[in-house]
Short mmCIF file of C-alpha atoms in Angstrom, two decimals:
data_model
loop_
_atom_site.label_atom_id
_atom_site.label_comp_id
_atom_site.label_asym_id
_atom_site.label_seq_id
_atom_site.Cartn_x
_atom_site.Cartn_y
_atom_site.Cartn_z
CA LEU A 1 0.00 0.00 0.00
CA LEU A 2 2.78 2.40 0.87
CA GLY A 3 4.59 1.56 -2.37
CA THR A 4 1.42 2.26 -4.35
CA LEU A 5 0.91 5.58 -2.55
CA ALA A 6 4.54 6.56 -3.18
CA ALA A 7 4.19 5.64 -6.86
CA ILE A 8 1.03 7.76 -7.24
CA LEU A 9 2.66 10.72 -5.49
CA SER A 10 5.79 10.36 -7.61
CA LEU A 11 3.72 10.68 -10.80
CA LYS A 12 1.37 13.43 -9.61
CA THR A 13 3.69 15.92 -7.88
CA TYR A 14 5.98 18.56 -9.34
CA VAL A 15 9.57 17.74 -10.30
CA SER A 16 12.05 20.20 -8.79
CA ASP A 17 14.88 21.69 -10.84
CA SER A 18 17.50 19.77 -8.86
CA GLU A 19 15.72 16.46 -9.51
CA PHE A 20 15.48 17.14 -13.23
CA TRP A 21 19.16 18.13 -13.33
CA ALA A 22 20.22 14.97 -11.47
CA ILE A 23 18.24 12.71 -13.81
CA THR A 24 19.61 14.31 -16.97
CA ALA A 25 23.16 14.63 -15.58
CA SER A 26 23.33 10.88 -14.94
CA LYS A 27 23.73 10.38 -18.71
CA GLN A 28 27.26 11.80 -18.38
CA LEU A 29 28.45 9.07 -16.00
CA GLY A 30 31.34 7.19 -17.63
CA GLU A 31 31.94 9.81 -20.31
CA ALA A 32 35.11 11.86 -20.76
CA GLY A 33 35.28 15.33 -19.23
CA VAL A 34 32.51 14.69 -16.71
CA SER A 35 32.02 17.10 -13.80
CA ALA A 36 33.58 16.03 -10.51
CA SER A 37 30.17 16.31 -8.81
CA ILE A 38 28.93 13.31 -10.83
CA TYR A 39 31.56 10.91 -9.47
CA ILE A 40 31.30 12.24 -5.92
CA LYS A 41 27.76 10.74 -5.98
CA PHE A 42 28.84 7.73 -8.03
CA LEU A 43 26.23 5.25 -6.77
CA PHE A 44 23.36 7.76 -6.95
CA TYR A 45 24.00 8.58 -10.60
CA GLY A 46 24.82 4.94 -11.31
CA LEU A 47 21.26 3.97 -10.30
CA LEU A 48 19.82 6.63 -12.61
CA LYS A 49 21.93 6.01 -15.71
CA PRO A 50 20.29 2.66 -16.74
CA ILE A 51 16.91 4.36 -17.28
CA TYR A 52 18.35 5.83 -20.48
CA LEU A 53 18.57 2.34 -21.92
CA LEU A 54 14.78 2.53 -22.23
CA PRO A 55 13.58 3.99 -25.56
CA LEU A 56 11.50 6.75 -23.96
CA ASP A 57 11.25 10.53 -24.19
CA THR A 58 12.72 12.86 -21.56
CA LEU A 59 9.52 13.22 -19.52
CA SER A 60 9.06 9.44 -19.39
CA HIS A 61 12.65 9.02 -18.18
CA VAL A 62 11.92 11.46 -15.36
CA LEU A 63 8.80 9.53 -14.36
CA VAL A 64 10.69 6.21 -14.43
CA ALA A 65 13.36 7.71 -12.15
CA ARG A 66 10.59 8.89 -9.80
CA LEU A 67 9.08 5.39 -9.71
CA GLU A 68 12.52 3.91 -8.98
CA PHE A 69 12.98 6.15 -5.96
CA ALA A 70 9.37 5.62 -4.86
CA ALA A 71 10.19 1.92 -4.63
CA LEU A 72 13.31 2.76 -2.61
CA GLY A 73 11.19 4.93 -0.31
CA ALA A 74 8.77 2.05 0.31
CA LEU A 75 11.75 -0.25 0.90
CA THR A 76 13.12 2.25 3.45
CA ALA A 77 9.83 2.08 5.37
CA TYR A 78 9.90 -1.73 5.31
CA VAL A 79 13.50 -1.90 6.55
CA PHE A 80 12.60 0.60 9.29
CA TYR A 81 9.78 -1.74 10.37
CA ARG A 82 12.21 -4.65 10.58
CA VAL A 83 14.61 -2.54 12.64
CA ALA A 84 11.88 -1.23 14.95
CA ARG A 85 10.50 -4.74 15.47
CA LEU A 86 13.94 -5.98 16.53
CA ALA A 87 14.60 -2.98 18.76
CA LEU A 88 11.23 -3.14 20.54
CA ASP A 89 10.97 -6.96 20.56
CA ASP A 90 7.35 -6.60 19.49
CA ASP A 91 5.73 -6.79 16.03
CA PHE A 92 2.81 -4.56 16.98
CA TRP A 93 4.85 -1.69 18.40
CA GLY A 94 7.32 -2.04 15.54
CA LEU A 95 4.40 -1.42 13.18
CA ALA A 96 3.12 1.48 15.30
CA LEU A 97 6.54 3.17 15.25
CA THR A 98 6.74 2.66 11.48
CA LEU A 99 3.36 4.36 11.11
CA VAL A 100 4.71 7.31 13.11
CA LEU A 101 7.51 7.63 10.56
CA VAL A 102 5.51 7.22 7.35
CA THR A 103 2.63 9.51 8.38
CA SER A 104 4.88 12.56 8.76
CA THR A 105 4.40 15.06 5.94
CA TYR A 106 8.11 15.13 5.13
CA PHE A 107 8.19 11.37 4.61
CA LEU A 108 5.14 11.50 2.36
CA SER A 109 6.51 14.44 0.36
CA GLN A 110 10.18 13.42 0.09
CA SER A 111 10.37 9.61 0.05
CA PHE A 112 9.80 9.33 -3.71
CA ARG A 113 11.99 12.26 -4.78
CA VAL A 114 15.17 11.69 -6.77
CA ARG A 115 17.66 12.62 -4.05
CA SER A 116 20.89 11.00 -2.93
CA ASP A 117 19.86 11.64 0.69
CA ASN A 118 17.07 9.07 0.29
CA LEU A 119 19.64 6.34 -0.33
CA THR A 120 21.67 7.24 2.76
CA SER A 121 18.77 6.65 5.15
CA LEU A 122 18.15 3.24 3.55
CA PHE A 123 21.79 2.15 3.89
CA ALA A 124 21.96 3.45 7.47
CA LEU A 125 18.84 1.47 8.40
CA LEU A 126 20.30 -1.68 6.87
CA ILE A 127 23.36 -1.18 9.10
CA PHE A 128 21.07 -0.78 12.14
CA TRP A 129 19.30 -4.01 11.18
CA ILE A 130 22.58 -5.94 10.98
CA LEU A 131 23.79 -4.46 14.28
CA LEU A 132 20.57 -5.38 16.10
CA ARG A 133 20.55 -8.95 14.78
CA TRP A 134 24.21 -9.18 15.80
CA SER A 135 23.55 -7.82 19.30
CA LYS A 136 20.68 -10.28 19.87
CA GLY A 137 22.73 -13.29 18.80
CA LEU A 138 20.74 -13.89 15.60
CA THR A 139 23.88 -14.05 13.44
CA ARG A 140 26.77 -16.49 13.62
CA GLY A 141 30.17 -15.09 14.46
CA TRP A 142 31.36 -11.55 13.97
CA ILE A 143 33.19 -11.68 10.64
CA GLY A 144 30.06 -11.83 8.45
CA PRO A 145 28.23 -8.89 10.10
CA SER A 146 31.35 -6.71 10.27
CA PHE A 147 32.09 -7.17 6.56
CA ALA A 148 28.43 -6.61 5.64
CA ILE A 149 28.55 -3.28 7.50
CA PHE A 150 31.90 -2.59 5.83
CA ALA A 151 30.24 -2.99 2.40
CA LEU A 152 27.30 -0.75 3.33
CA ASN A 153 29.69 1.92 4.59
CA LEU A 154 31.49 1.83 1.25
CA LEU A 155 28.15 2.33 -0.51
CA LEU A 156 27.35 5.25 1.79
CA LEU A 157 30.64 6.96 1.03
CA VAL A 158 30.04 6.94 -2.74
CA THR A 159 26.39 8.00 -2.52
CA THR A 160 26.51 11.56 -1.16
CA PRO A 161 28.89 13.92 0.65
CA LYS A 162 26.42 13.86 3.57
CA SER A 163 27.25 10.20 4.24
CA PHE A 164 29.66 11.04 7.07
CA TYR A 165 26.72 12.25 9.16
CA PHE A 166 25.20 8.79 9.07
CA LEU A 167 28.53 7.05 9.63
CA VAL A 168 28.93 9.07 12.85
CA ILE A 169 25.40 8.21 14.02
CA VAL A 170 25.59 4.46 13.37
CA GLY A 171 29.20 4.33 14.58
CA ILE A 172 28.35 5.77 18.00
CA PHE A 173 25.31 3.51 18.20
CA ALA A 174 27.42 0.44 17.40
CA CYS A 175 30.03 1.29 20.03
CA LEU A 176 27.40 1.56 22.77
CA LEU A 177 25.25 -1.41 21.73
CA PRO A 178 25.92 -4.58 23.77
CA MET A 179 27.03 -7.50 21.55
CA ARG A 180 26.28 -11.05 22.69
CA GLY A 181 29.23 -13.39 22.59
CA LEU A 182 31.81 -10.68 21.94
CA ASP A 183 34.43 -9.61 24.42
CA VAL A 184 35.85 -6.07 24.28
CA ARG A 185 38.82 -7.05 22.11
CA ARG A 186 36.72 -8.74 19.44
CA LYS A 187 34.15 -5.97 19.47
CA VAL A 188 36.85 -3.35 18.86
CA LEU A 189 38.26 -5.45 16.02
CA ALA A 190 34.85 -6.07 14.46
CA LEU A 191 33.75 -2.43 14.64
CA GLY A 192 37.16 -1.32 13.37
CA VAL A 193 36.70 -3.47 10.28
CA ALA A 194 33.14 -2.24 9.84
CA PHE A 195 33.54 1.51 10.37
CA LEU A 196 37.19 2.58 10.23
CA ALA A 197 38.42 0.38 7.40
CA PRO A 198 36.20 1.62 4.51
CA PRO A 199 37.81 5.07 4.03
CA PHE A 200 41.33 3.63 4.29
CA ALA A 201 40.39 0.73 2.02
CA ILE A 202 39.16 3.14 -0.64
CA VAL A 203 42.19 5.43 -0.49
CA SER A 204 44.78 2.62 -0.40
CA THR A 205 43.07 0.68 -3.20
CA ILE A 206 42.92 3.77 -5.38
CA GLN A 207 46.62 4.42 -4.84
CA ILE A 208 47.41 0.87 -5.98
CA VAL A 209 45.19 1.00 -9.07
CA SER A 210 45.47 4.73 -9.78
CA PHE A 211 45.65 4.05 -13.51
CA VAL A 212 41.84 3.69 -13.54
CA PRO A 213 40.55 7.32 -13.76
CA ALA A 214 37.03 6.55 -12.48
CA LEU A 215 38.40 5.10 -9.25
CA ARG A 216 40.23 8.35 -8.51
CA TRP A 217 36.81 9.96 -8.15
CA VAL A 218 35.80 7.30 -5.61
CA GLU A 219 38.76 8.36 -3.50
CA ARG A 220 37.74 11.99 -3.93
CA ALA A 221 34.19 11.15 -2.83
CA THR A 222 35.55 9.81 0.47
CA ILE A 223 37.65 12.91 1.11
CA VAL A 224 34.82 15.29 0.13
CA SER A 225 32.44 13.46 2.49
CA PHE A 226 34.71 14.16 5.46
CA GLU A 227 35.32 17.77 4.38
CA TYR A 228 31.59 18.36 3.97
CA PHE A 229 30.95 17.04 7.48
CA THR A 230 33.52 19.34 9.11
CA ASP A 231 32.66 22.40 7.01
CA SER A 232 28.91 22.11 7.53
CA PHE A 233 29.23 23.32 11.13
CA GLN A 234 30.87 26.58 10.06
CA GLY A 235 27.84 28.33 8.66
CA LEU A 236 28.63 27.96 4.95
CA SER A 237 25.06 28.91 4.12
CA GLY A 238 25.96 32.44 5.21
CA ALA A 239 27.40 33.91 8.40
CA ASN A 240 24.28 36.05 8.83
CA THR A 241 21.79 33.18 8.64
CA TYR A 242 23.48 30.17 10.27
CA LEU A 243 21.57 29.10 13.41
CA THR A 244 19.07 31.94 12.99
CA SER A 245 15.33 31.67 12.48
CA GLU A 246 15.92 31.84 8.71
CA ASP A 247 18.15 28.78 8.95
CA PHE A 248 15.34 26.83 10.65
CA VAL A 249 12.58 27.59 8.13
CA TYR A 250 12.04 23.96 7.11
CA VAL A 251 12.41 22.64 10.65
CA LEU A 252 9.69 25.06 11.75
CA SER A 253 7.63 24.01 8.73
CA PHE A 254 7.88 20.37 9.82
CA LEU A 255 6.78 21.29 13.35
CA ALA A 256 3.82 23.28 12.03
CA GLN A 257 2.69 20.47 9.71
CA ASN A 258 3.05 17.60 12.21
CA PRO A 259 1.67 18.58 15.65
CA LEU A 260 1.15 14.97 16.82
CA HIS A 261 4.70 14.10 15.83
CA ASP A 262 5.91 17.14 17.77
CA LEU A 263 4.17 15.84 20.89
CA PHE A 264 5.69 12.40 20.32
CA PHE A 265 9.25 13.75 20.04
CA VAL A 266 8.87 16.09 23.05
CA ALA A 267 7.34 13.33 25.20
CA SER A 268 10.14 10.97 24.13
CA ALA A 269 12.78 13.53 25.11
CA LEU A 270 11.18 13.91 28.55
CA LEU A 271 11.07 10.14 28.98
CA TRP A 272 14.75 9.86 28.12
CA ILE A 273 15.63 12.56 30.66
CA ARG A 274 13.74 10.63 33.35
CA ALA A 275 15.29 7.32 32.28
CA ILE A 276 18.92 8.42 32.69
CA ARG A 277 19.00 7.56 36.41
CA THR A 278 16.72 4.54 36.29
CA PRO A 279 17.87 0.89 36.48
CA GLY A 280 18.47 -0.70 33.10
CA PHE A 281 19.44 2.54 31.37
CA GLU A 282 22.85 1.11 30.45
CA GLU A 283 21.16 -1.40 28.16
CA ARG A 284 19.30 1.40 26.36
CA ARG A 285 22.14 3.91 26.30
CA ALA A 286 22.81 3.28 22.59
CA TYR A 287 19.25 4.34 21.70
CA PHE A 288 19.46 7.41 23.93
CA MET A 289 22.63 8.52 22.12
CA LEU A 290 20.97 7.72 18.78
CA PHE A 291 18.23 10.21 19.67
CA VAL A 292 20.62 12.87 21.01
CA VAL A 293 23.25 12.67 18.24
CA SER A 294 20.66 12.62 15.43
CA PHE A 295 18.85 15.60 16.94
CA CYS A 296 22.05 17.61 17.43
CA LEU A 297 23.46 16.89 13.96
CA LEU A 298 20.18 17.88 12.37
CA LEU A 299 20.06 21.20 14.21
CA LEU A 300 23.75 22.00 13.61
CA HIS A 301 23.73 21.26 9.89
CA ASN A 302 24.00 24.44 7.85
CA GLN A 303 21.46 23.40 5.21
CA LYS A 304 18.42 22.01 7.00
CA LEU A 305 16.48 21.35 3.79
CA PRO A 306 13.44 19.02 3.57
CA PHE A 307 15.30 16.10 1.99
CA PHE A 308 18.00 16.19 4.70
CA ILE A 309 15.34 16.32 7.43
CA TYR A 310 13.63 13.35 5.75
CA ALA A 311 16.88 11.37 5.71
CA MET A 312 17.37 11.99 9.45
CA LEU A 313 13.77 11.17 10.42
CA PRO A 314 14.20 7.37 10.68
CA MET A 315 17.05 7.82 13.19
CA LEU A 316 15.12 10.36 15.23
CA THR A 317 11.96 8.25 15.20
CA LEU A 318 13.79 5.07 16.22
CA GLY A 319 15.63 6.84 19.03
CA SER A 320 12.36 8.40 20.22
CA GLY A 321 10.41 5.15 20.08
CA LEU A 322 12.87 3.31 22.32
CA ALA A 323 12.22 5.84 25.10
CA TRP A 324 8.76 4.24 25.44
CA ARG A 325 9.93 0.64 25.54
CA PRO A 326 9.70 0.04 29.36
CA ARG A 327 6.07 1.22 29.30
CA LEU A 328 4.85 -0.78 26.34
CA GLY A 329 4.60 -4.17 28.06
CA SER A 330 1.71 -3.09 30.31
CA VAL A 331 -0.43 -1.63 27.50
CA THR A 332 -3.76 -3.44 27.10
CA PRO A 333 -5.06 -4.64 23.71
CA THR A 334 -7.66 -1.86 23.77
CA LEU A 335 -5.02 0.80 24.19
CA ARG A 336 -2.95 -0.83 21.46
CA GLY A 337 -5.87 -0.45 19.05
CA ALA A 338 -6.37 3.15 20.16
CA ALA A 339 -2.69 3.88 19.51
CA ILE A 340 -2.94 2.60 15.94
CA VAL A 341 -6.12 4.62 15.33
CA LEU A 342 -4.43 7.76 16.72
CA VAL A 343 -1.41 7.32 14.43
#
């Protein structure tokens, strides 16, 4: 149902200039004299380029690209459900938390748009899913999960310069999440392979095979991602607007459009504050930091545009939902039904 809704919205809503430019620019991938910005988002443009194999006109290519990203948006919601179900240990509340995410106006308006940010949230959620299965002992050993996360981190780094934001969020979460069957030494080794190795693997591999021009851009994408992360806290959108009301226009727009979500996030923050000194907080510390770090990075970013807010929403929603976990076990079936109706 969500996929159908996303497909309808993708065909019936306006196409922004940046979307149209991205779709048409993907034709240049692999050609000589291509702009550096194309290879910095290598995977993003790589997903768009095959649509030009279809014998269609320009408008039809745009609509096909929209449908492709609508499917990815629906897949993002499904992966979020799988993550929420694991985190909450309950199918029902996993579904309820997923409904909180997909009923926000920014999810409904951005999930089908042709944006590299949409891919980053999907890859980050897949990493969360692997980490949670790992922590609950649902995977065998530590080599498989660590190399799966390693691969997803590589994909993140060649998708968008904003990828470092998500690497920081999932990296902190992974360090604080208890892992069954792993002592400290093995956990450090596993997380080192998963999170620290990808940038070095890219740079060292490129140096070895530097005779392949396209791979040089992959190295550049890694460096640009780190530079973007550090520079984005310096007010590059303008010294007179950074962290002013003008800089928060779209954040305020989200708050105005989603009053029930506002109450949910505020109540979750209050629950986390109360939970800090309660027994069992150590086991949920990773989710508390997920909420705090996601919230802080969103507010400190110098371009808080709708598609970036959308990409951060799954992390914020998951971190918020886990604040309610100790209280969910005593909820009666009647209240469960009421919660679904309210969402």
